[in-house]
Amino acid sequence: MYRSISGAVSGAMPKALRQILRTPMTMIGIVLVLAHVIVALCAPWVIPYGPSQLAGMPFEPPGDRFLLGTDVLGRDYLSRLLMGGRITMTVALVGVLIAIVAGAFLGLCAAWFGGLADEIIMRLVDTKVAIPSILLVGVLIPGFGQSVGVLIFVIALVYVAGVIRTVRAQALTILPQSFVAAAVLRGESSLSIMLREFLPNVADLLCVEFAIRMSSAILLVSSLSFLGLGISPPTPDWGLMVSEGVGFIHTDPWLVIYPSIALCTLVVGLNLATEGVANALGLDAARGMVKG
Amino acid sequence: MLLETTDLRIGYGDGEGAMKLAVDGVSLSLDTGQTLGIAGESGCGKSTLARALMAYTRPGSRITGGQVRIDGQDILALPEAGRRAIRGRRIAMVPQNPLSSLTFHMTIGAQIDEILRRHEGLSKAAARARSIELLAATAMPDPAAVHRRYPHELSGGQRQRVVIAAALACRPDILVLDEPTTALDKTTELKVLKLVSDLRDRFGTALIYISHDLNVIARVCERICVMRDGKVVETGATRATFAAPRDAYTRMLLRAVPRTTDPSPVRPGPTPGDTQPVLRVENLNYRYAAGGLALPFLPRRKGVLAVRDLSFDIHAGRTLGLVGESGSGKSTVAAVISGLLPPGGGIVRFCGTPLRAAASRRSADLRRRIQMVFQDPLSSLNPRLSVGRILMRPLRIFFGMNPIEARAEAGRLLERFEMPVAMLDRFPRQLSGGQQQRVALARAFAARPDLIICDEVTSALDVSVQDHVLDLLLSMQAETGTACLFISHDLGVIKRVADHVIVLQNGEVRDAGPTDAVFAAPRHPYTRLLLEAARSVIDTPLSPTPAPEPAPHTDAAPGTNRGDRHA
């Protein structure tokens, strides 16, 4: 399966790649995302202090010992800032991957089997869409307890419905094609038809879905942390850092501004990169966004 | 001169600055009341040329040189407002797809009235009266009722009449028709062509008729101009050009047109009746159920009896042609035999055993022995799978080959269908239409079937490509002794491949028998109508000693004696 996807992409790649390289906004997005990923990966080896280490006095100003000063408890702010994206990005990544895999499977099932299976899957999707995400989260997280595992589950649940809808819609355009009829006449199993005939044709769509949901999920995790429903202290996390710093916004505004800049550059970078890549692949990135 | 183009060049950008020429230095002229046919295969630039005659180009392309003059005035030099004044009044166009050129949320009347009110400044009542008059002029039955209808309530032929009426609304001096009948059935095409000729005689409108179908051009046009790769390769009086084509490409095109007068294939082997037929269909009935199992590949016409009491035999190595227009039930027959649809009434025997179930319930061996090839070659190949993987799949499923054996065999199949082995790593979109269809045929023959069902396999192809694909099919069939059910609306193609033929109309058999006999002496009026519509008018004045031209490919199948065919 993997071989066919990469093969197909390599066939279409030169033109798409050229378009990506030619679009400055897309390149800015890609550079921003790469920078964040590199920082997140390297952070543990470059930070001067442990992120939870009480290294100095509270609210020390930026200086030689603490490049960005210290926070409310006297922890090195730079170290916390560099470490602050890791958990959010991991939670968003795993949650969205689960949503993509499950959504692709259920979406293809709904389109391929049709009838009752389609009805059941799509009515469940409708139900999910009818409940505001924040309400769902507000019930699930206190209910199941506040842990990374629950957070990942919640992220997957929030995003799976949109993926199902998009994949099903795309699969329905593949359904009437003769190559599907040819596979039926060969006696291929349903699973084999979904994997061989449908999946390669929704693969590029899934890539774009993944990127869109990623930026949205990072924002969601950060918002939850800010509200105290996400990542728990003392873990360094941007959302949490904003929430900790918000009480001192008049005296030490940088405690809020630095993590906000970090979060913004990541999300904006992801959006720019996604839109550029989707355009180059001939897909509509905005379509997925609306369904959130 | 009414309309004249000189050295017209139209280029389109590929996004990297360089322009490719779709129309390359075309000069042609048309006088009042004349008819000019522009012929050529897909991609030759004929539609781009047609739009440029109205000073219009599609986004991404532009006119890079030359002139289009109407009564001596260069319309390309006009500002947009001046061009708009010319469109509709001096020159009007009938595009290919009548449905996409009508707005589906407005009534027919409202759409024609709008043209008259805007261009001619007529009052509401006057516009209505005129548009009903126009509809009547296109021989539309009950024009007042059609005036109130919506496009989807009309048949394809009626829609095309409406579009012609709209184009004629402002009495243009020139009418450009871009493949106006390609999407229509042959009998409908004949009616529309007659209408076009009548209107020309009545209004004295000069016509430019664009078509890939030389036969159609021969029916309508006094002069013809043959295009290839954006250039005019030959131009002249239609009769004279067809009688003695000067250009090699024109000769090749003319030779590739299948004719109902061609000899049908003569196949050696036991006469039917001596042996058991590969396929015996007895009293097949099929009614699309209201509700029931949903099969997404096929149109569902609820409760309609699609096939009624159809019986036929196909013997090994023989081909049965199934002829009919859209809605005749011919695709339903293919779907029932292949197993895409569960069987209805009647008995279908395959090598003596009754076929009962849909494909998924048949044995793997049965599925292997009946193979199907579809109409649209691109749609029948998964765009994300390489040609190699497409061809290897049946080999692995049906013969359990390992990947190395399967790939080697797939390469042999490609070569048998005259494609390089290197094509195994290509993807369907990188292939031409003819190559795609040859891959689809190769995939079917990979299973070494006893019966192959070809559903309009050449309808989407250019004539020269069609010729090659049919050659390959015939030679493959002669080599393997595979029986073939060949479905087509094109009687010329049927004549070329089928030794027996059945004519279907509304699910009922109108005529049946050996192809030569049925075509020579059709019993049913409907068959006669089809034959008249398909009759090749380009042959009638052919010169007795045509210069033999070497074919682009030389593997003429046994039984198709190329030398005997009109060239």
mmCIF file of C-alpha atoms in Angstrom, chain B residues 18 42 187 190 203 219 240 275 364 381 391 420 432 449 494 500 506 524 528 537 559:
data_model
loop_
_atom_site.group_PDB
_atom_site.id
_atom_site.type_symbol
_atom_site.label_atom_id
_atom_site.label_comp_id
_atom_site.label_asym_id
_atom_site.label_seq_id
_atom_site.Cartn_x
_atom_site.Cartn_y
_atom_site.Cartn_z
ATOM 1 C CA ALA B 18 6.526 29.147 -22.275
ATOM 2 C CA SER B 42 -9.067 15.184 -30.042
ATOM 3 C CA THR B 187 -30.811 8.343 -34.987
ATOM 4 C CA LEU B 190 -29.504 12.256 -38.061
ATOM 5 C CA PHE B 203 -32.087 31.385 -43.219
ATOM 6 C CA ARG B 219 -23.513 15.015 -44.638
ATOM 7 C CA ALA B 240 -13.293 15.864 -53.843
ATOM 8 C CA THR B 275 -20.590 -27.723 -30.296
ATOM 9 C CA ALA B 364 -13.116 -17.826 -8.637
ATOM 10 C CA LEU B 381 -8.026 1.981 -14.405
ATOM 11 C CA LEU B 391 -1.988 -5.963 -14.754
ATOM 12 C CA PRO B 420 6.809 -1.052 -24.201
ATOM 13 C CA SER B 432 -3.066 8.246 -24.031
ATOM 14 C CA PRO B 449 -11.021 -15.793 -20.242
ATOM 15 C CA ILE B 494 -20.070 -3.875 -35.041
ATOM 16 C CA HIS B 500 -23.562 -12.160 -35.519
ATOM 17 C CA ASN B 506 -36.211 -0.539 -25.411
ATOM 18 C CA HIS B 524 -37.293 -4.258 -38.771
ATOM 19 C CA ARG B 528 -33.197 0.232 -41.248
ATOM 20 C CA VAL B 537 -21.740 8.917 -47.072
ATOM 21 C CA GLY B 559 -10.358 -12.496 -41.060
#
